[in-house]
Coordinates of C-alpha atoms and ligand atoms in Angstrom, one line a residue:
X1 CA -72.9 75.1 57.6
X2 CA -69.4 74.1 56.3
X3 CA -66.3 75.3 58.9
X4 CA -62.6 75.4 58.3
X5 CA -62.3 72.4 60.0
X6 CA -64.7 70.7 57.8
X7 CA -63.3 68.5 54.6
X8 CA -63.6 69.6 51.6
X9 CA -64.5 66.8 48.3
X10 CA -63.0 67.5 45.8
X11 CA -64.0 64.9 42.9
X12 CA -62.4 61.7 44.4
X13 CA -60.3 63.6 47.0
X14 CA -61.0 64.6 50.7
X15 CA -59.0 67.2 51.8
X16 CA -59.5 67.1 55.7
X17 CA -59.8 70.9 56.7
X18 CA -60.4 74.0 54.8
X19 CA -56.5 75.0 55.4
X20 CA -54.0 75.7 52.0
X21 CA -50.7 75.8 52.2
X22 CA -50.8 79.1 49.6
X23 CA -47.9 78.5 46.7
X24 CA -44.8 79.9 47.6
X25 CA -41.0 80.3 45.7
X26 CA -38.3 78.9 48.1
X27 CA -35.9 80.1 45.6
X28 CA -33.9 76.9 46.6
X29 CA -33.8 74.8 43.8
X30 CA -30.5 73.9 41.1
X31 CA -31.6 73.0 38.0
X32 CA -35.1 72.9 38.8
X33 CA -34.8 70.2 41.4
X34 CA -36.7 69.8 44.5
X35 CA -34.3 68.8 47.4
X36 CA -34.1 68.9 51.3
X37 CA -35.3 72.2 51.6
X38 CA -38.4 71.6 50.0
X39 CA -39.3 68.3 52.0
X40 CA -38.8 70.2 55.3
X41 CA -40.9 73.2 54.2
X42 CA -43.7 71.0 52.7
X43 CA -43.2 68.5 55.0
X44 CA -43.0 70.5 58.5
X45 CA -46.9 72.5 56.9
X46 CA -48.1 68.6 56.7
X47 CA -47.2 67.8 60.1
X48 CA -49.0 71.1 61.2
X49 CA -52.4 70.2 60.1
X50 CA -52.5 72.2 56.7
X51 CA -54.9 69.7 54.7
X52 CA -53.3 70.8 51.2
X53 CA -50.3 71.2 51.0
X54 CA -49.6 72.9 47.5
X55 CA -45.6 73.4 46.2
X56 CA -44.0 76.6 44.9
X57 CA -44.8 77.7 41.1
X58 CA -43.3 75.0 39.4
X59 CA -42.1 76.0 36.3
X60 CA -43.1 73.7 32.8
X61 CA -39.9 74.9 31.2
X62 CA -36.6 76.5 32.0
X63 CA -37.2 79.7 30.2
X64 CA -40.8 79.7 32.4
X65 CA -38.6 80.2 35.9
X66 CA -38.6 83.5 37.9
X67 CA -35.5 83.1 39.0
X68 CA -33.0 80.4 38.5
X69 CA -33.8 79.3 41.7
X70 CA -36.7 78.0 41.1
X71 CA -38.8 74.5 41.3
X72 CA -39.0 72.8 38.0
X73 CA -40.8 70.0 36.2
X74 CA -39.8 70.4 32.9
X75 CA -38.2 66.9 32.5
X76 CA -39.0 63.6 33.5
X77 CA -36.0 63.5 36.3
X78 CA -37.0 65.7 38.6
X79 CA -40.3 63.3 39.3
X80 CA -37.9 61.3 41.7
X81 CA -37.7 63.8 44.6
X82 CA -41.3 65.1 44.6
X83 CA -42.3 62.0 44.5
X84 CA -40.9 61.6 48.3
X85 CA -42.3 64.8 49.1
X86 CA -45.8 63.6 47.6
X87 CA -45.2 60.3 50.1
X88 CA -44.4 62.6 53.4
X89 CA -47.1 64.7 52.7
X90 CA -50.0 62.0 52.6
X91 CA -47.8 59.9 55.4
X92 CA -49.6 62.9 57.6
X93 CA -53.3 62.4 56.3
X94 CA -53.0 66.0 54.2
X95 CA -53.0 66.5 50.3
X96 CA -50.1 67.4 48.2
X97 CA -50.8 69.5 44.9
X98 CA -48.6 71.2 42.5
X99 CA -49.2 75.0 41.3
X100 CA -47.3 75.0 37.6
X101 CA -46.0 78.2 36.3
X102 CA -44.3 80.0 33.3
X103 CA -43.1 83.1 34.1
X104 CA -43.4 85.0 30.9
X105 CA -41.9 88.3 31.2
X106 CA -41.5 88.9 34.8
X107 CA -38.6 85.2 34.5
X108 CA -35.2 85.1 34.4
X109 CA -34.9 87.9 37.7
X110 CA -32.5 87.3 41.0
X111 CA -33.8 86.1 43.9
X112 CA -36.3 88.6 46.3
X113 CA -33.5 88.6 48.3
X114 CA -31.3 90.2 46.0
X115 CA -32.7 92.8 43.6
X116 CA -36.1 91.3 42.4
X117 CA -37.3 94.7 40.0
X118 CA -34.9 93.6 37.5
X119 CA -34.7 91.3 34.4
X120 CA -31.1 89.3 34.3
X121 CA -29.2 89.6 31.3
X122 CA -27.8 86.6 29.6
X123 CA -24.3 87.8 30.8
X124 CA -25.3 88.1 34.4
X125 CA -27.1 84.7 34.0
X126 CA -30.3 85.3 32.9
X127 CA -31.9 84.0 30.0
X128 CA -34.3 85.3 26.8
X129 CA -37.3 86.3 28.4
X130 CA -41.0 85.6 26.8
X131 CA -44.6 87.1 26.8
X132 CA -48.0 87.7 24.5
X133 CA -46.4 91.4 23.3
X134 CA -43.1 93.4 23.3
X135 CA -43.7 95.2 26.5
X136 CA -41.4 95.1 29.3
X137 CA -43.1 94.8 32.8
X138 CA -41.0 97.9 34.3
X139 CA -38.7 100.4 33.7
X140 CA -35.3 98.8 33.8
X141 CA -36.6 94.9 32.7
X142 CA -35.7 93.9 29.6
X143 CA -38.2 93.9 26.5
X144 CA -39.3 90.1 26.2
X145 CA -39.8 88.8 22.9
X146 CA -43.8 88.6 21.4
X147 CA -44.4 84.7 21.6
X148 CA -45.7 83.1 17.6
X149 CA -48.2 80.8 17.6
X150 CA -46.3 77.9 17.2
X151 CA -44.2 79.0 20.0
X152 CA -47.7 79.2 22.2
X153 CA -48.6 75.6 20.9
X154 CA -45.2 74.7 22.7
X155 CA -46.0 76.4 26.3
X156 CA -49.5 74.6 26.3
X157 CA -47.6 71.3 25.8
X158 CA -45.2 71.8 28.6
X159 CA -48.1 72.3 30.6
X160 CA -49.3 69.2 29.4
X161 CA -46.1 67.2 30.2
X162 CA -45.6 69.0 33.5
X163 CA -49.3 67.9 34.3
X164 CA -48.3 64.0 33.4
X165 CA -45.0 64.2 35.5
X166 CA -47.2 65.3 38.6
X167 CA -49.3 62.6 38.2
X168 CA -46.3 60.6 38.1
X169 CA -45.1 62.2 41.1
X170 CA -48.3 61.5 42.8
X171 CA -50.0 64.8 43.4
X172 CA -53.2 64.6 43.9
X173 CA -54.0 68.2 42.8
X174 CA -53.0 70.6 40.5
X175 CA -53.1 74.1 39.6
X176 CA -52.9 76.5 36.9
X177 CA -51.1 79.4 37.7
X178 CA -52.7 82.2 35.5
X179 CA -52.2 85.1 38.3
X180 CA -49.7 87.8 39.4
X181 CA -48.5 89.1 36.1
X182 CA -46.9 85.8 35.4
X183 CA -47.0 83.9 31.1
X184 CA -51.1 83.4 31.5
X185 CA -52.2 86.3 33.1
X186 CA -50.1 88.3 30.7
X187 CA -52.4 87.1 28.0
X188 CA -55.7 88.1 30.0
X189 CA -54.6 91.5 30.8
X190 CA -55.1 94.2 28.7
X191 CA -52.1 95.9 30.1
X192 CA -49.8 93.3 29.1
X193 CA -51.3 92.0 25.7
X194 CA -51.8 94.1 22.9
X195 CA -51.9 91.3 20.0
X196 CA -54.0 91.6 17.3
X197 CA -54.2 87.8 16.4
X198 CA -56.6 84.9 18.5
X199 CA -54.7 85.7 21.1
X200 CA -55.3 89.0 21.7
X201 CA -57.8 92.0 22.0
X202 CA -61.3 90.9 22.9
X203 CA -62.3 88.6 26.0
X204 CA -62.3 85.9 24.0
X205 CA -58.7 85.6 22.5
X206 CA -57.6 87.3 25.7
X207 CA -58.6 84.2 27.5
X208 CA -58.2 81.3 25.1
X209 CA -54.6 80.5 26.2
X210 CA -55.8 79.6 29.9
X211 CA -58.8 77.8 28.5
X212 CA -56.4 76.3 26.0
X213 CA -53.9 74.9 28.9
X214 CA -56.6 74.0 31.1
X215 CA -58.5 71.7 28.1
X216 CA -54.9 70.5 27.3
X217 CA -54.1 69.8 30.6
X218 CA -57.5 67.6 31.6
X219 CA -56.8 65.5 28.7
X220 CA -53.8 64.0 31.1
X221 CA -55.1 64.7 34.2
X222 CA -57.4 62.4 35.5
X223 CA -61.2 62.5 35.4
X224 CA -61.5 61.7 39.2
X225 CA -58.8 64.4 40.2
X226 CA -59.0 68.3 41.2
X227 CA -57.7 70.7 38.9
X228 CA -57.4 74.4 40.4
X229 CA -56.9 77.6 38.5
X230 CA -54.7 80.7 40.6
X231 CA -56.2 83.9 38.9
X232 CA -55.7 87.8 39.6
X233 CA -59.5 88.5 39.9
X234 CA -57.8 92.5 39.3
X235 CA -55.4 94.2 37.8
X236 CA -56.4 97.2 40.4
X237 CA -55.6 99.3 37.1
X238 CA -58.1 101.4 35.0
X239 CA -58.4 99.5 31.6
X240 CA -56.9 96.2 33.2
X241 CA -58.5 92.7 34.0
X242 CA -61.3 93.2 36.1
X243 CA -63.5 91.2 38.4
X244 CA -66.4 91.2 36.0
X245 CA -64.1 89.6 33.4
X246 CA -62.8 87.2 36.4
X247 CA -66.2 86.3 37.2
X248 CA -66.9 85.3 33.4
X249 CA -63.7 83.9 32.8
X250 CA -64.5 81.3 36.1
X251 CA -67.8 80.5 34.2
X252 CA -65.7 79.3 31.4
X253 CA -63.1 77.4 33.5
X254 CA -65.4 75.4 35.1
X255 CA -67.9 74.3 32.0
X256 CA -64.2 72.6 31.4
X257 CA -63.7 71.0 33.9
X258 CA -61.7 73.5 36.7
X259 CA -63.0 72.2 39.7
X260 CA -61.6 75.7 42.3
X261 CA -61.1 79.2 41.0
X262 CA -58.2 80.5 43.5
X263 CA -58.6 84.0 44.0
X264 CA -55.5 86.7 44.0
X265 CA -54.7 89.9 43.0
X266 CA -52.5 92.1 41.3
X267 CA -49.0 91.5 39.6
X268 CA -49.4 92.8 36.5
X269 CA -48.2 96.3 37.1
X270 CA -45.8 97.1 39.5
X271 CA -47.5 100.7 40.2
X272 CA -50.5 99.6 40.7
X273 CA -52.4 101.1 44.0
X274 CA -53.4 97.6 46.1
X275 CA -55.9 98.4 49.3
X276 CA -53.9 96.2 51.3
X277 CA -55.7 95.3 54.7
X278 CA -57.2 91.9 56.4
X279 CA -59.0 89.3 53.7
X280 CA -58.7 92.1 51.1
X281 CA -58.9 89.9 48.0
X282 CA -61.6 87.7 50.0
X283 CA -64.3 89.6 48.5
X284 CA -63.4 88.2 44.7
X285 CA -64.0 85.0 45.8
X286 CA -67.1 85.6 47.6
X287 CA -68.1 87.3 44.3
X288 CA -67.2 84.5 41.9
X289 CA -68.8 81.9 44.0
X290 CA -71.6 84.0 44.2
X291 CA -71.8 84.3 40.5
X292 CA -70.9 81.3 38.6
X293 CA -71.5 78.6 41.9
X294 CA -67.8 77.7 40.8
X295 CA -65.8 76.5 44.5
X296 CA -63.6 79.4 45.0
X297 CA -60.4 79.6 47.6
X298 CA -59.6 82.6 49.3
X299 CA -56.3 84.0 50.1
X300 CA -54.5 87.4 51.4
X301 CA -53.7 88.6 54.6
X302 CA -55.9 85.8 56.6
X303 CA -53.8 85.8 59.4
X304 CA -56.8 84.8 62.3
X305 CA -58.4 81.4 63.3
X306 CA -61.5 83.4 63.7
X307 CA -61.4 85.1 60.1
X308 CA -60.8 82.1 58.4
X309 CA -63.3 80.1 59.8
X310 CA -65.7 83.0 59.5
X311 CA -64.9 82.6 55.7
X312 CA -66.0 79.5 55.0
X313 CA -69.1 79.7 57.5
X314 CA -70.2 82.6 55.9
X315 CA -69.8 80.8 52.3
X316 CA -67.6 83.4 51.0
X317 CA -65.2 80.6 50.3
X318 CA -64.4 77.2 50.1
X319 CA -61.1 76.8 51.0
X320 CA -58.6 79.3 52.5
X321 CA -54.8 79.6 51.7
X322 CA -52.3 81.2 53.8
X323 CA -49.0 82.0 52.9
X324 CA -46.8 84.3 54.9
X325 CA -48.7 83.4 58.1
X326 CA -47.9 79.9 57.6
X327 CA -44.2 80.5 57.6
X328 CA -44.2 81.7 60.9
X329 CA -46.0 79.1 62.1
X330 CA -46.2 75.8 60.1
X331 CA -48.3 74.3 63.2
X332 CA -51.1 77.1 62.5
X333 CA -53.7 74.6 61.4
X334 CA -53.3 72.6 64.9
X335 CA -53.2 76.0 66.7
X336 CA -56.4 77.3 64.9
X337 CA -57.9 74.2 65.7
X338 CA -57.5 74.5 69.4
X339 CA -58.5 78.4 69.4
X340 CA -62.1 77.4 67.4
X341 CA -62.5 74.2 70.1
X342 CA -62.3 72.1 66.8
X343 CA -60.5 68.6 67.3
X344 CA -57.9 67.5 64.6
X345 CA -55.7 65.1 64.3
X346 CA -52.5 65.3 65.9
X347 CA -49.2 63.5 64.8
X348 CA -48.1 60.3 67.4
X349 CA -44.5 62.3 67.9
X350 CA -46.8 65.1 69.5
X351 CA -49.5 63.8 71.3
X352 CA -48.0 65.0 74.5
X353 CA -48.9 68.6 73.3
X354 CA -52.4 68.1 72.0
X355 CA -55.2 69.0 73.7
X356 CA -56.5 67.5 76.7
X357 CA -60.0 67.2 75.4
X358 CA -58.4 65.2 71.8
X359 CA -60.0 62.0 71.6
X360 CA -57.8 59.1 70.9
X361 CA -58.7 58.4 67.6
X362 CA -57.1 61.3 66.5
X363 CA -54.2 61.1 68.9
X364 CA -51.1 59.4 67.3
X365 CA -52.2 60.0 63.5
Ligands
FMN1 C1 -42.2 83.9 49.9 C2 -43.4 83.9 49.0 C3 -43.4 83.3 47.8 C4 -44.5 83.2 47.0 N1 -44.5 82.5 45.9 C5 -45.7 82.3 45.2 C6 -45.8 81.3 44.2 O1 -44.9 80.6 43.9 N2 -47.0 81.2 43.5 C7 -48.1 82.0 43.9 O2 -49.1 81.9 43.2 N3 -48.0 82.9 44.9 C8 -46.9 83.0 45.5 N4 -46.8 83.9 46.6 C9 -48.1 84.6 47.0 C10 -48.8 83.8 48.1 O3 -49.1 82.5 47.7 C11 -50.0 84.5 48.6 O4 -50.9 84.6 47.5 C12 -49.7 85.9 49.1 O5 -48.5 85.9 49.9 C13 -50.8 86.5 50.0 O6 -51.1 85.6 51.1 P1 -50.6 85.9 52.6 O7 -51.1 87.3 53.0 O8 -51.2 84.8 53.4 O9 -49.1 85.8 52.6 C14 -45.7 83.9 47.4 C15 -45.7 84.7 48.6 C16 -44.6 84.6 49.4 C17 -44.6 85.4 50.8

């Protein structure tokens, strides 16, 4: 029986533990470069045991950011810095990946910490705004513009480039980020997509842009290495994206290649009623590993050692990503460790800390 303690392969990579750093915006970036901030962050989660350690939504173009805050790999100079970040992070035996994101209608917005609900106009410093339809994501955002086809041919190749620059970088892992309302997942839902061409109405062109990046995408990224896929598995909306279409969708993604189906929720209507509570989206990946047999992670309120080792020992998934819980406590993987009597690895500059029962292999790593 796998625990969270357990590595997970994943084609030629181990990643030691069950344990995700979840993508999250640091809303820190100029110009779309990573800097200090983003080593410490990524780099303080790798010295607390997280065995992937994955980066904000990095977006493939500049129009693709949330906010012009935002990590960026949409040119070939900002390799340089996440490069060092790659380094740190496998310095401390843990994985770095790369979640890369377009934005779509819900970019060009402040920062959380200002007024989030709105869309920037150029004048205030925003930018044109992009999706599959002319349909603005809430009162008060602006109406983004209905993307041609050859403008879709040019998102799938910034995905493609991005992808090459993170290889450059050194990530080990990638993923597609095709949830929370954001440029993909505006294609797969309903709400959001009301084309009439391949790209819109049934399942089928509903979904061909994801399956269209994620082809693109494994044409540059290597044969031995993970590629992930962040989904919405619902819309929680009558007449939205559903779990049924998540579960057939996940078929498709991995007969190409998609190695972990990483399963969210939500973001595609800002009224939508979400039954918020412990492990509340856990249940979509239980249900699309159940399914399709695809690896699924599982992320949302998982807060306890206990509930994310239950988890992966009860095989509702294979990998579990916490976000807000690890920013209060970056050392959460060590602590969990301790709290399930599982031994890890400890970094030499803490050894003093560790256990007493740590054996000394795995003191001073
Ligand atoms: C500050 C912050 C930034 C986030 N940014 C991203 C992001 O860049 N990409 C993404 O897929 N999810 C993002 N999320 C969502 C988280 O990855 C995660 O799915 C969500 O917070 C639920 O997990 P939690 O209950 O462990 O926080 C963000 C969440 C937070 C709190």
């Amino acid at each position: 029986m796998s625990h969270l303690f357990e590595p997970l392969a994943l084609r030629s990579v181990t990643l030691p533990n069950r344990i995700a750093v979840s993508p999250m915006c640091q809303y820190s970036s100029v110009d779309g470069f990573a800097n200090d901030w983003h080593l410490v962050h990524l780099g303080s989660r790798a010295a607390g045991g997280a065995g992937l350690v994955m980066t904000e939504a990095t977006a493939v173009t500049p129009q693709g950011r949330i906010s012009a805050r935002d990590l960026g790999i949409w040119s070939d100079a900002h390799v340089e810095f996440l490069e060092r970040i790659v380094l740190f992070v496998a310095q401390r035996g843990s994985v770095a990946g790369i979640q890369l994101a377009h934005a779509g209608r819900k970019a060009s917005t402040p920062p959380p910490w200002e007024n989030r609900s709105v869309t920037l106009t150029e004048a205030d410093g925003g930018w044109p705004i992009v999706a599959p339809s002319a349909v603005p994501f809430d009162e008060g955002c602006i109406v983004p513009s209905a993307l041609s086809e050859a403008e879709i041919d040019t998102v799938v190749a910034a995905f493609v480039q991005a992808a090459r620059r993170s290889l450059q970088a050194g990530f080990r892992v990638v993923e597609i980020h095709a949830a929370h309302g954001y440029l993909l997942h505006q294609f797969l839902s309903p709400l959001s997509n009301r084309r009439t061409d391949r790209y819109g109405g049934s399942f089928e062109n509903r979904t061909r842009l994801v399956r269209d990046v994620v082809s693109a995408v494994r044409t540059v990224w290597p044969e031995n290495l993970p590629l992930l896929v962040r989904i919405s598995a619902t819309d929680w909306v009558d007449g939205g994206w559903d779990p049924e279409q998540s579960v057939e969708l996940a078929r498709q993604l991995l007969a190409l290649g998609v190695d972990l189906i990483d399963c969210s929720s939500g973001g595609s209507d800002p009224h939508a009623r979400i039954p918020l509570g412990p492990g509340y989206q856990t249940r979509f990946a239980e249900q699309i590993r159940r399914e399709t047999g695809v690896k699924t992670g599982a992320v949302g309120l998982i807060t306890a050692p206990a509930q994310a080792d239950h988890i992966v020992r009860s095989g509702q998934a294979d990998l579990v990503l916490l976000a807000r819980e690890l920013l209060r406590d970056p050392y959460w993987p060590l602590r969990a460790a301790r709290e399930l009597g599982q031994l890890t690895p400890w970094p030499a500059q803490y050894v003093r800390a560790a256990p007493a029962n740590t054996p000394a292999y795995l003191l001073g790593q």
